[in-house]
Amino acid sequence: MSAETGTGRPVGPDLQVVEPVRMDPHVTAAEALAVFQRKLPGALAAVQAVHHPFWWAALDVRTRGLFRRSASGPGQRMDVLVNAVSGRGMIADFTPRGATAGSSEWSSLIGGQSGPLPTRDEAERTARSLARAKVVKTVKLGMGIEITPAGGLRGVLKPNWIVSGGNAKHEATILVDGLDGSHYIVRVDKVGQS
Amino acid sequence: MNIETWFLLIYFAAMAGIGVWTLKVGSKGSEGYLLGGRSLGAAVTALRLQSSSMSGYMFLGAGSLAYTKGYFSLWYAMGDIGGGVLNLSILGRRMRKLSQILGSLTSIEYLEHRYPSKWIRVIAAPVAVFCIFFYVMSQFIAGGRGLEMVTGIPYAWALLIAVGVIVFYTFLGGYLAVAYTDFVQAIIMLIGMLWILIACLQAVGGWTAGNEAVGQINPNLLTMWGPDGIESVQWGVIVGAVLVFSIGYMGWPHVNVSHMAMKRPSVARRASLYATGFNLLFIPAPYIVGIMALILLPTLDNPELAVFAVADTVLPDFAVGIVMAGIMAAIMSTADALLLQSGTIASQDLFQRFVKKDMSDQQSVWVSRFTVLVLAVIGYLVAVNDPPAVAEVVIFSTTVLGAAFVPVYIAAAWWKKANVPGAIASMILGTVSSVVWQLTGLVDVTGVDPMGIGIVCSTLALILVSLATQRSHPVPAHVLKAMKETDKIGAIPPSMLTGQNDSLAGQVPKDARDER
């Protein structure tokens, strides 16, 4: 079912991972098709499962008072996913779980991308600054924040659906998020238009 | 350069700084530019809502009303105090949720999605832009006058500076810039106003002594019935006075857009607490100061300057600077919210809808910015050459906006039978009745405020026409489904979201992109 893409461009050792986690989709193929048909009523379409590589940083975040040197209390675990292609981060409201995939699958996905990819260090920095920004928004002014990584960066293959098809008027391809069912329109053309 | 001017310069620089800072976060896509990426918390939502709707009116109009009519002016204050909490309680959570389910970015687009017909936008957008333009122009004039008074520079230059600063930060960051500057400005307004009130009450020997002195001028000023006593009361005008700022508030597209920018629908509940707290502290103050000005400045030429003049009399120089920054804050926060709203309506509701449907996000942002600039230039030219009376323009445009939009906004969120013909009839009748009532002088003949008559006409039109056309124009199933979901408390199921998730753009596989 899963049709991975990638040309297998060799990737440097810095970007390779051991045993990435391949997450299972929460949204079914039928639900992804329904999203497509809501945009294009009466459309016939093909659904294809794809995965997208993310760096996963688990961070322990603790706050401390303005005049205290060290943080106290257990703090909070934050799971941050950083897009291994675009470098954009997001704070996950879930802990990634799933089967272990082969490192060749990760390398194939990463190697298939053109253009510069974010390095591990950049991904780690993005994750930390995102976690910091999130906490700064909620804590009192002047409060100190301590962020410590709980283990190193791991690779995660996040599930999505690519749905392509059309009705009498339009042909389109959309990407449906495999976790929350939100969508992104990749292309839409009028029938008869190239 | 005097100390007041220094304070204003620091204030302008700080506000522009916020604009520059939000440039990075605010304009990455149209959802960011227009709604701040639906990311605002309760405090920012509430104070933004309040400061953008209070406007220069609180410093000019409220003081003037109190100076001329005494405690009668508190009818307006009552509407003001309840307006924020009513708006957030009635529309806040539901409008936030429904707008996201329907994928709406602007408050006019929200109406069109709820009442699916292009005629909704064809009617609503011009009415909104027209009224908002007049309102924003009145804020320009008030800003120019305020700056002229503090700095002593000629009106034309003062106006240019005020308009320039407002446009500068609206231009830079979009909604996020406006929302955060409005938040800061609400706090400055509150501090400034309370400072004047405390100093004013000290100067008259306390509230009781002040009231006794006012009673000696005219005992009727101490009653709620106006200087001529209860015999001369026009009950229709009192009803209108309470309506304008309480429920009238819910018809302002530029105020309602802040519901759509909340981080979560549940933010509305906490925001209404903040709004109430702010209102209770802030709103009575200019009215009380205006009344006490009768004792401190009994021979004031222009009652609109009552609050300014009291501040000048009772405060030390440096404090006048801070308070003037507060007054400019009120004026500017309203003006920038209005300007942005006009830009939004032009780009999303008119240009993208009717001219260039495949407009990109970046183009949409630039159309908004261009519109803001054009409106600012036209507003400046009118305001500098032949400035109309501020209060009249504000009340007229507020009344028309309220009469045209209050029933359609409320019914959009609450009444499942409200349909397209009902909404069209309501907006047309609300606009026409309030404009005709105002222009033909029926207010004086009947003693009924145009706001009151406008709201009654538009509400009746909505109810009667909707009920009469249920069979021919049923409310579409997807709207009913969205409204049922809106009834529930809790997160929106992703499957119901019709707007696209732009953050997924970075997850499109290369071969799917190459097919384009």
XYZ file of C-alpha atoms in Angstrom:
710
model
C 0.000 0.000 0.000
C 2.751 2.379 0.918
C 4.369 3.842 -2.168
C 7.484 5.617 -1.103
C 9.173 8.064 -3.361
C 12.823 8.835 -3.735
C 15.676 8.322 -6.124
C 18.134 7.210 -3.550
C 20.581 10.110 -3.870
C 23.335 9.218 -1.379
C 22.973 11.060 1.896
C 25.774 11.976 4.257
C 26.275 10.065 7.494
C 24.947 13.066 9.400
C 21.505 12.615 7.854
C 21.255 8.863 8.253
C 19.204 7.347 11.056
C 18.966 3.945 12.599
C 15.514 2.403 12.987
C 13.200 5.273 12.149
C 9.620 5.005 13.440
C 7.012 4.488 10.720
C 3.744 5.823 12.111
C 0.413 4.298 11.133
C -2.204 6.659 9.706
C -5.182 7.629 11.887
C -7.122 8.646 8.796
C -8.190 5.828 6.516
C -7.922 5.792 2.712
C -11.722 6.073 2.505
C -11.675 9.161 4.731
C -8.940 10.721 2.582
C -11.064 10.028 -0.503
C -14.045 11.658 1.235
C -11.960 14.796 1.844
C -11.141 14.880 -1.875
C -14.761 14.382 -2.888
C -15.840 17.192 -0.589
C -13.598 19.502 -2.596
C -14.574 17.992 -5.961
C -18.104 16.583 -5.715
C -18.637 13.410 -7.699
C -14.929 12.910 -8.370
C -13.270 9.557 -8.993
C -9.811 9.343 -7.487
C -6.914 7.093 -6.583
C -5.490 7.130 -3.081
C -1.840 6.457 -2.410
C -0.162 6.204 0.979
C 3.079 8.149 1.347
C 5.364 8.974 4.227
C 7.296 12.113 4.942
C 10.537 12.178 6.951
C 10.664 14.160 10.193
C 13.276 14.540 12.874
C 11.799 13.831 16.288
C 13.300 15.568 19.297
C 12.021 14.636 22.763
C 12.812 17.500 25.113
C 12.431 17.892 28.859
C 11.420 21.432 29.688
C 11.613 22.839 33.187
C 11.111 26.367 34.432
C 12.834 28.107 37.313
C 12.257 31.342 39.173
C 14.153 34.504 38.320
C 16.517 34.236 41.299
C 16.990 30.452 41.331
C 19.970 28.796 39.741
C 18.448 25.469 38.977
C 15.034 24.236 38.041
C 13.002 22.109 40.386
C 10.176 19.662 39.793
C 9.714 17.103 37.064
C 9.035 19.612 34.257
C 7.303 18.597 31.084
C 8.153 16.362 28.143
C 7.727 17.995 24.754
C 7.836 16.104 21.469
C 8.929 18.318 18.610
C 8.884 17.172 14.989
C 11.095 18.969 12.501
C 10.439 18.463 8.803
C 13.605 16.795 7.535
C 13.149 18.452 4.128
C 11.884 21.967 4.782
C 13.324 22.360 8.286
C 10.044 23.665 9.745
C 9.173 22.445 13.189
C 5.924 21.667 14.970
C 5.123 20.659 18.512
C 3.362 17.310 18.464
C 0.471 16.714 20.825
C 1.280 12.995 20.649
C 4.312 10.788 21.108
C 5.200 9.209 17.761
C 4.609 5.481 17.839
C 4.659 2.797 15.192
C 6.636 0.012 13.620
C 10.367 0.231 13.093
C 11.295 0.919 9.492
C 14.510 0.209 7.711
C 17.120 2.963 7.574
C 17.213 2.506 3.770
C 13.605 3.702 3.592
C 14.541 6.900 5.413
C 17.618 7.417 3.234
C 15.586 6.868 0.095
C 13.053 9.515 1.132
C 15.719 11.997 2.149
C 17.864 11.287 -0.908
C 14.954 11.904 -3.245
C 14.777 15.563 -2.306
C 16.448 18.288 -4.298
C 18.032 21.282 -2.676
C 19.819 21.620 0.633
C 18.426 19.701 3.595
C 18.548 20.853 7.207
C 21.356 19.248 9.139
C 20.889 17.413 12.435
C 22.261 20.406 14.327
C 19.832 22.734 12.571
C 16.932 20.407 13.316
C 17.948 20.233 16.966
C 18.233 24.022 17.170
C 14.813 24.433 15.552
C 13.263 22.000 18.026
C 14.807 23.751 21.023
C 13.851 27.235 19.889
C 10.305 26.108 19.121
C 9.978 24.561 22.586
C 11.429 27.713 24.140
C 9.045 29.955 22.183
C 6.101 27.834 23.275
C 7.064 27.999 26.945
C 7.932 31.714 26.866
C 4.393 32.415 25.722
C 2.918 30.809 28.795
C 5.284 31.559 31.684
C 5.741 34.729 33.695
C 8.061 37.421 32.433
C 11.618 36.820 33.539
C 11.217 33.153 34.377
C 14.156 30.961 33.424
C 13.716 27.976 31.112
C 15.857 24.856 31.057
C 15.609 22.573 28.043
C 17.403 19.235 28.021
C 17.139 16.660 25.248
C 15.809 13.297 26.384
C 17.955 11.164 24.078
C 19.157 12.098 20.624
C 17.244 12.940 17.490
C 15.254 10.095 15.981
C 13.727 9.696 12.558
C 9.972 9.504 12.107
C 8.081 8.675 8.924
C 4.793 10.551 9.150
C 1.876 9.124 7.157
C -0.006 11.129 4.525
C -2.289 10.314 1.613
C -1.891 11.558 -1.938
C -5.272 11.616 -3.657
C -5.423 12.248 -7.425
C -8.465 12.275 -9.645
C -11.190 14.472 -11.002
C -14.777 15.040 -11.978
C -16.269 16.377 -15.207
C -14.870 19.854 -14.627
C -11.626 19.585 -12.682
C -8.673 17.320 -12.099
C -6.707 17.672 -8.928
C -4.142 16.217 -6.576
C -4.369 16.842 -2.871
C -2.310 15.777 0.089
C -4.339 14.599 3.074
C -2.644 14.536 6.463
C -2.636 10.932 7.657
C -2.957 11.990 11.283
C -5.598 14.697 11.403
C -7.318 14.617 7.995
C -6.477 18.224 7.072
C -5.518 18.735 3.440
C -3.327 20.704 1.055
C -4.182 21.213 -2.604
C -1.115 20.259 -4.631
C -2.584 21.055 -8.038
C -5.926 21.703 -9.644
C -6.594 22.021 -13.382
C -9.668 22.499 -15.468
C -10.447 19.477 -17.630
C -8.985 20.022 -21.078
C -6.387 22.462 -19.757
C -2.778 21.311 -19.596
C 10.594 70.200 21.824
C 8.347 69.838 24.896
C 8.164 66.786 27.128
C 4.746 65.751 25.795
C 6.194 65.512 22.299
C 9.039 63.315 23.540
C 6.587 60.889 25.084
C 4.626 60.731 21.855
C 7.781 60.121 19.816
C 8.826 57.266 22.112
C 5.325 55.853 21.860
C 5.246 56.035 18.047
C 8.673 54.382 17.861
C 7.552 51.563 20.173
C 4.414 50.895 18.148
C 6.379 50.880 14.897
C 8.840 48.479 16.557
C 6.005 46.051 17.235
C 5.025 46.330 13.568
C 8.555 45.470 12.426
C 8.779 42.582 14.875
C 5.522 41.053 13.711
C 6.541 41.391 10.055
C 8.395 38.090 10.312
C 5.591 36.155 11.959
C 2.630 37.945 10.509
C 2.869 37.943 6.745
C 3.932 34.473 5.732
C 0.541 33.691 4.243
C -2.814 35.372 4.076
C -4.119 33.564 7.159
C -1.142 35.028 9.008
C -1.564 38.538 7.612
C -5.295 38.651 7.983
C -5.903 36.737 11.175
C -2.517 36.465 12.846
C -2.692 32.746 12.076
C -5.614 32.307 14.533
C -3.162 32.533 17.398
C -4.450 35.151 19.831
C -4.975 34.454 23.513
C -7.690 35.758 25.829
C -6.016 38.945 27.066
C -4.980 40.131 23.599
C -8.368 39.217 22.121
C -10.295 41.090 24.826
C -8.226 44.241 25.081
C -7.823 44.428 21.307
C -11.571 44.197 20.918
C -12.082 46.946 23.462
C -9.390 49.368 22.348
C -10.293 49.067 18.676
C -13.949 49.741 19.347
C -13.546 52.522 21.929
C -11.688 54.813 19.529
C -11.062 58.515 19.972
C -14.758 58.687 20.840
C -14.024 57.856 24.482
C -11.668 60.804 24.816
C -13.555 63.276 22.620
C -17.226 62.226 22.410
C -17.695 60.806 25.914
C -16.181 63.858 27.597
C -18.242 66.150 25.380
C -21.509 64.301 26.130
C -20.857 64.384 29.849
C -19.897 68.067 29.758
C -23.126 69.029 28.000
C -25.613 66.504 29.399
C -24.256 65.490 32.829
C -25.093 62.006 34.104
C -27.521 61.485 31.191
C -24.402 60.492 29.245
C -24.144 57.342 31.361
C -26.793 55.729 29.114
C -24.049 55.524 26.490
C -21.592 54.284 29.121
C -23.998 51.485 30.077
C -24.049 50.251 26.509
C -20.283 50.554 26.331
C -19.670 48.555 29.487
C -21.928 45.692 28.462
C -20.957 45.724 24.777
C -17.703 43.784 25.001
C -19.021 40.993 27.168
C -22.248 40.724 25.136
C -20.305 40.494 21.904
C -17.888 37.860 23.203
C -20.631 35.842 24.907
C -23.095 35.887 22.031
C -20.773 35.690 19.038
C -17.248 34.906 20.305
C -17.007 31.120 20.632
C -19.540 30.298 17.934
C -18.119 32.669 15.344
C -14.600 31.400 15.970
C -15.663 27.787 15.492
C -18.037 28.292 12.605
C -15.579 30.497 10.689
C -12.906 27.816 10.936
C -15.255 25.022 9.879
C -16.425 27.087 6.919
C -12.852 28.148 6.075
C -13.512 31.900 6.296
C -10.725 34.429 6.648
C -12.699 37.673 6.740
C -15.882 38.599 8.508
C -17.641 39.310 5.202
C -16.433 36.024 3.718
C -17.824 34.357 6.844
C -21.237 35.824 6.063
C -21.043 34.561 2.485
C -20.067 31.064 3.606
C -22.862 30.977 6.162
C -25.388 32.406 3.683
C -24.001 30.927 0.452
C -24.682 33.495 -2.261
C -22.400 35.941 -4.000
C -25.036 38.643 -3.428
C -24.234 38.598 0.295
C -20.731 39.770 -0.503
C -21.862 42.123 -3.267
C -24.064 43.929 -0.725
C -22.064 43.578 2.473
C -18.590 44.475 1.211
C -19.376 47.948 -0.217
C -21.542 48.893 2.800
C -18.746 47.840 5.144
C -15.949 49.548 3.185
C -17.998 52.739 2.812
C -18.817 53.020 6.531
C -15.381 51.932 7.632
C -13.735 54.502 5.369
C -15.733 57.317 6.985
C -14.996 55.992 10.426
C -11.287 55.732 9.736
C -11.242 59.255 8.332
C -12.775 60.574 11.540
C -9.994 58.846 13.473
C -7.396 60.501 11.234
C -8.905 63.896 11.980
C -9.011 63.207 15.722
C -5.389 61.988 15.620
C -4.270 65.065 13.721
C -6.089 67.404 16.100
C -4.628 65.653 19.148
C -1.108 65.822 17.799
C -1.558 69.445 16.788
C -2.666 70.322 20.330
C 0.242 68.588 22.043
C 3.105 69.474 19.755
C 1.928 72.791 18.390
C 2.851 71.802 14.832
C 0.392 72.798 12.084
C -2.657 70.544 11.620
C -1.672 69.405 8.116
C 1.700 68.116 9.341
C 0.243 66.650 12.520
C -2.320 64.781 10.436
C 0.373 63.524 8.067
C 2.440 62.177 10.971
C -0.558 60.479 12.619
C -1.680 58.866 9.355
C 1.906 57.888 8.523
C 2.472 56.047 11.796
C -0.871 54.238 11.633
C -0.274 53.108 8.052
C 3.323 52.188 8.768
C 2.589 49.455 11.250
C -0.651 48.294 9.692
C 1.320 47.970 6.457
C 4.099 45.964 8.002
C 2.562 43.147 9.899
C -1.136 42.829 9.239
C -3.458 41.541 11.917
C -0.816 40.363 14.348
C 0.847 43.784 14.393
C -2.513 45.458 14.820
C -3.613 43.014 17.506
C -0.487 43.386 19.598
C -0.293 47.164 19.217
C -3.985 47.334 20.152
C -3.253 45.262 23.242
C -0.436 47.565 24.327
C -2.557 50.581 23.477
C -5.470 49.339 25.586
C -3.188 49.217 28.613
C -1.800 52.708 27.904
C -5.349 54.043 27.429
C -6.407 52.586 30.766
C -3.449 54.001 32.676
C -3.839 57.424 31.014
C -7.562 57.634 31.664
C -7.380 56.520 35.298
C -4.590 59.004 35.910
C -6.743 61.861 34.632
C -9.722 60.649 36.693
C -7.777 60.443 39.969
C -6.106 63.838 39.469
C -9.436 65.350 38.447
C -11.278 64.043 41.538
C -8.448 65.323 43.743
C -8.710 68.731 42.118
C -12.457 69.045 42.789
C -12.134 67.837 46.396
C -13.514 64.331 45.855
C -16.489 62.903 44.005
C -19.096 63.988 46.570
C -17.844 67.566 46.657
C -17.664 67.551 42.848
C -21.259 66.347 42.542
C -22.448 69.007 44.988
C -20.739 71.674 42.884
C -22.278 70.297 39.679
C -25.689 70.285 41.402
C -25.294 73.986 42.092
C -24.824 74.648 38.353
C -27.916 72.604 37.405
C -29.420 69.888 39.644
C -30.770 68.075 36.577
C -27.198 67.311 35.508
C -26.987 64.921 38.465
C -29.929 62.873 37.153
C -30.065 60.409 34.262
C -32.666 62.537 32.441
C -30.498 65.300 31.017
C -30.156 69.030 31.750
C -33.845 69.771 31.058
C -35.202 67.174 33.455
C -37.451 64.148 33.012
C -40.164 66.085 31.141
C -37.920 66.543 28.108
C -36.688 62.939 27.908
C -36.879 61.252 24.484
C -37.115 57.583 25.350
C -36.347 56.522 21.785
C -33.030 58.358 21.954
C -32.191 56.670 25.270
C -32.919 53.241 23.795
C -30.737 54.134 20.788
C -27.947 55.354 23.084
C -27.842 52.044 24.922
C -28.185 50.022 21.699
C -25.404 51.760 19.724
C -22.611 50.554 21.932
C -24.098 47.390 23.392
C -25.622 45.302 20.643
C -24.592 47.668 17.827
C -21.097 46.527 18.506
C -21.876 43.049 17.168
C -22.429 44.406 13.688
C -18.984 45.866 13.203
C -16.973 43.654 10.827
C -13.695 45.144 12.054
C -14.522 44.186 15.653
C -15.942 40.763 14.865
C -12.842 39.702 12.955
C -11.069 39.394 16.304
C -13.373 36.493 17.223
C -12.033 34.627 14.205
C -8.401 35.160 15.256
C -8.720 33.553 18.684
C -6.395 30.647 19.395
C -9.287 28.391 20.414
C -13.058 28.916 20.628
C -12.849 28.514 24.409
C -10.681 31.649 24.621
C -13.918 33.647 24.325
C -14.999 32.877 27.882
C -11.832 34.158 29.528
C -11.645 37.064 27.073
C -15.084 38.255 28.180
C -13.843 38.415 31.778
C -10.880 40.536 30.721
C -13.149 42.744 28.608
C -15.532 43.305 31.508
C -12.688 44.167 33.869
C -11.246 46.624 31.365
C -14.644 48.207 30.690
C -15.530 48.638 34.358
C -12.241 50.395 35.005
C -12.032 52.443 31.843
C -15.442 53.457 30.551
C -16.966 55.457 33.425
C -13.767 57.526 33.734
C -14.098 59.889 30.710
C -17.768 60.510 31.527
C -16.985 61.428 35.142
C -14.074 63.597 34.018
C -16.369 65.325 31.497
C -18.898 66.093 34.264
C -16.225 67.371 36.639
C -14.854 69.561 33.829
C -17.962 71.699 34.375
C -16.442 72.813 37.662
C -12.793 72.962 36.639
C -13.322 74.590 33.222
C -16.789 76.173 33.228
C -16.174 78.264 30.105
C -14.785 75.661 27.732
C -15.303 76.669 24.057
C -15.288 73.200 22.572
C -16.802 70.482 24.821
C -15.036 67.780 22.714
C -11.783 68.951 24.266
C -13.065 68.520 27.850
C -10.916 65.489 28.685
C -7.813 66.971 26.987
C -8.269 70.285 28.769
C -8.830 68.705 32.196
C -5.685 66.612 31.689
C -3.761 69.760 30.802
C -5.069 71.533 33.901
C -4.689 68.870 36.584
C -1.655 66.849 35.510
C 2.056 67.717 35.521
C 3.699 68.184 32.081
C 5.308 64.755 31.856
C 2.001 63.103 32.772
C 0.209 65.059 30.055
C 2.653 63.451 27.611
C 1.804 59.950 28.819
C -1.912 60.663 28.812
C -1.709 62.120 25.320
C 0.021 58.924 24.253
C -3.020 57.128 25.693
C -5.399 59.292 23.731
C -3.411 58.807 20.549
C -3.415 55.098 21.379
C -7.204 55.022 21.375
C -7.412 56.852 18.097
C -4.692 54.894 16.384
C -5.843 51.475 17.528
C -9.239 52.074 16.034
C -7.824 53.538 12.864
C -5.416 50.690 12.223
C -8.029 47.996 12.873
C -10.360 49.750 10.460
C -7.713 50.257 7.810
C -6.704 46.623 7.956
C -10.322 45.554 7.749
C -10.847 47.696 4.640
C -7.732 46.185 3.083
C -9.003 42.719 3.911
C -12.420 43.341 2.426
C -10.842 44.760 -0.735
C -8.401 41.892 -1.246
C -10.448 38.902 -0.121
C -14.049 39.944 -0.509
C -13.891 41.985 -3.692
C -10.649 41.455 -5.630
C -10.137 37.739 -5.103
C -13.842 36.943 -5.277
C -14.751 38.930 -8.348
C -11.543 39.920 -10.196
C -8.729 37.378 -9.828
C -9.880 34.102 -8.351
C -6.499 32.360 -8.515
C -4.705 35.106 -6.642
C -1.777 33.835 -4.560
C -1.439 34.529 -0.843
C 1.356 36.996 -1.456
C -0.682 38.883 -4.072
C -3.592 39.013 -1.642
C -1.360 40.533 1.023
C -0.167 43.156 -1.445
C -3.688 44.055 -2.547
C -4.529 44.583 1.146
C -1.486 46.771 1.614
C -2.191 48.776 -1.531
C -5.804 49.371 -0.433
C -4.678 50.518 2.991
C -2.325 52.985 1.319
C -4.943 54.308 -1.114
C -7.548 54.740 1.642
C -5.008 56.489 3.820
C -4.110 58.916 1.029
C -7.768 59.676 0.229
C -8.593 59.945 3.940
C -5.682 62.324 4.426
C -6.673 64.530 1.486
C -10.282 64.836 2.674
C -9.278 65.344 6.294
C -6.697 67.986 5.508
C -8.819 70.059 3.153
C -12.325 70.094 4.553
C -12.537 68.057 7.739
C -16.121 67.094 8.664
C -17.291 66.938 12.314
C -15.757 63.878 13.944
C -18.628 62.883 16.222
C -21.268 63.058 13.482
C -19.261 60.901 11.090
C -18.538 58.315 13.798
C -22.145 58.027 14.942
C -23.488 57.878 11.382
C -21.162 55.150 10.174
C -21.499 53.167 13.413
C -25.255 53.308 13.209
C -25.356 52.081 9.611
C -22.896 49.253 10.298
C -24.861 48.158 13.355
C -28.249 48.301 11.650
C -26.996 46.456 8.570
C -25.054 43.661 10.221
C -26.167 42.921 13.814
C -29.077 40.572 12.977
C -27.186 38.719 10.231
C -24.166 38.092 12.465
C -26.262 36.915 15.409
C -28.529 34.732 13.274
C -25.495 33.318 11.422
C -24.276 31.779 14.663
C -27.565 30.995 16.398
C -30.551 30.569 14.085
C -30.507 27.561 11.776
C -33.410 28.886 9.709
C -31.696 32.154 8.736
C -31.210 31.872 4.962
C -29.875 33.845 2.009
C -32.997 35.912 1.098
C -33.522 36.734 4.789
C -29.924 37.940 5.165
C -30.065 40.012 1.962
C -33.362 41.639 2.963
C -32.034 42.320 6.450
C -28.836 44.035 5.269
C -30.616 46.144 2.657
C -33.476 47.210 4.921
C -31.146 47.867 7.870
C -28.894 50.093 5.759
C -31.657 51.932 3.927
C -33.851 52.535 6.993
C -31.043 53.888 9.163
C -29.650 56.113 6.392
C -33.088 57.460 5.447
C -34.032 58.014 9.109
C -30.833 59.982 9.622
C -30.817 62.029 6.420
C -34.488 62.986 6.396
C -34.393 64.264 9.977
C -36.979 61.747 11.218
C -34.941 61.467 14.430
C -36.079 64.913 15.583
C -39.676 64.415 14.460
C -40.187 61.012 16.075
C -37.632 61.059 18.874
C -36.513 57.584 17.785
C -32.814 56.948 17.186
C -31.836 55.632 13.685
C -29.979 52.753 15.319
C -33.165 51.584 17.023
C -35.266 51.804 13.873
C -32.526 50.208 11.751
C -32.146 47.231 14.079
C -35.904 46.677 14.292
C -36.276 46.808 10.471
C -33.337 44.511 9.754
C -34.365 42.003 12.442
C -37.952 41.818 11.236
C -36.790 41.489 7.626
C -34.457 38.639 8.523
C -37.079 36.707 10.471
C -40.036 37.233 8.134
C -38.205 36.711 4.832
C -36.295 33.687 6.125
C -39.469 32.006 7.328
C -41.321 32.844 4.112
C -38.576 31.423 1.872
C -37.631 28.257 3.788
C -38.956 26.037 0.998
C -37.522 27.885 -1.972
C -34.157 28.648 -0.293
C -33.411 26.022 2.375
C -30.240 26.395 4.395
C -27.668 24.035 2.766
C -26.948 20.735 4.523
C -23.233 21.470 5.029
C -24.074 24.763 6.783
C -26.585 23.024 9.041
C -23.997 20.361 9.841
C -21.413 23.035 10.649
C -23.929 24.840 12.889
C -24.728 21.630 14.733
C -21.018 21.123 15.319
C -20.815 24.740 16.518
C -23.465 23.972 19.156
C -21.035 21.538 20.761
C -18.147 22.504 23.005
C -14.808 20.996 22.003
C -12.355 20.668 19.158
C -13.514 20.647 15.549
C -13.183 17.216 13.898
C -10.483 17.617 11.188
C -12.802 16.013 8.648
C -15.089 19.057 8.939
C -12.430 21.616 8.135
C -12.914 22.899 4.617
C -10.021 25.347 4.545
C -6.658 23.895 3.576
C -3.764 23.361 5.942
C -0.858 25.293 4.425
C 1.683 23.744 6.739
C 1.283 20.530 4.736
C 2.911 22.230 1.728
C 6.315 21.098 2.975
C 5.225 17.437 3.029
C 4.263 17.058 -0.619
C 6.358 14.277 -2.195
C 8.660 15.407 -4.969
C 6.968 13.400 -7.727
C 3.523 14.792 -6.806
C 4.953 18.315 -7.021
C 6.581 17.580 -10.374
C 3.210 16.693 -11.876
C 2.147 20.326 -11.625
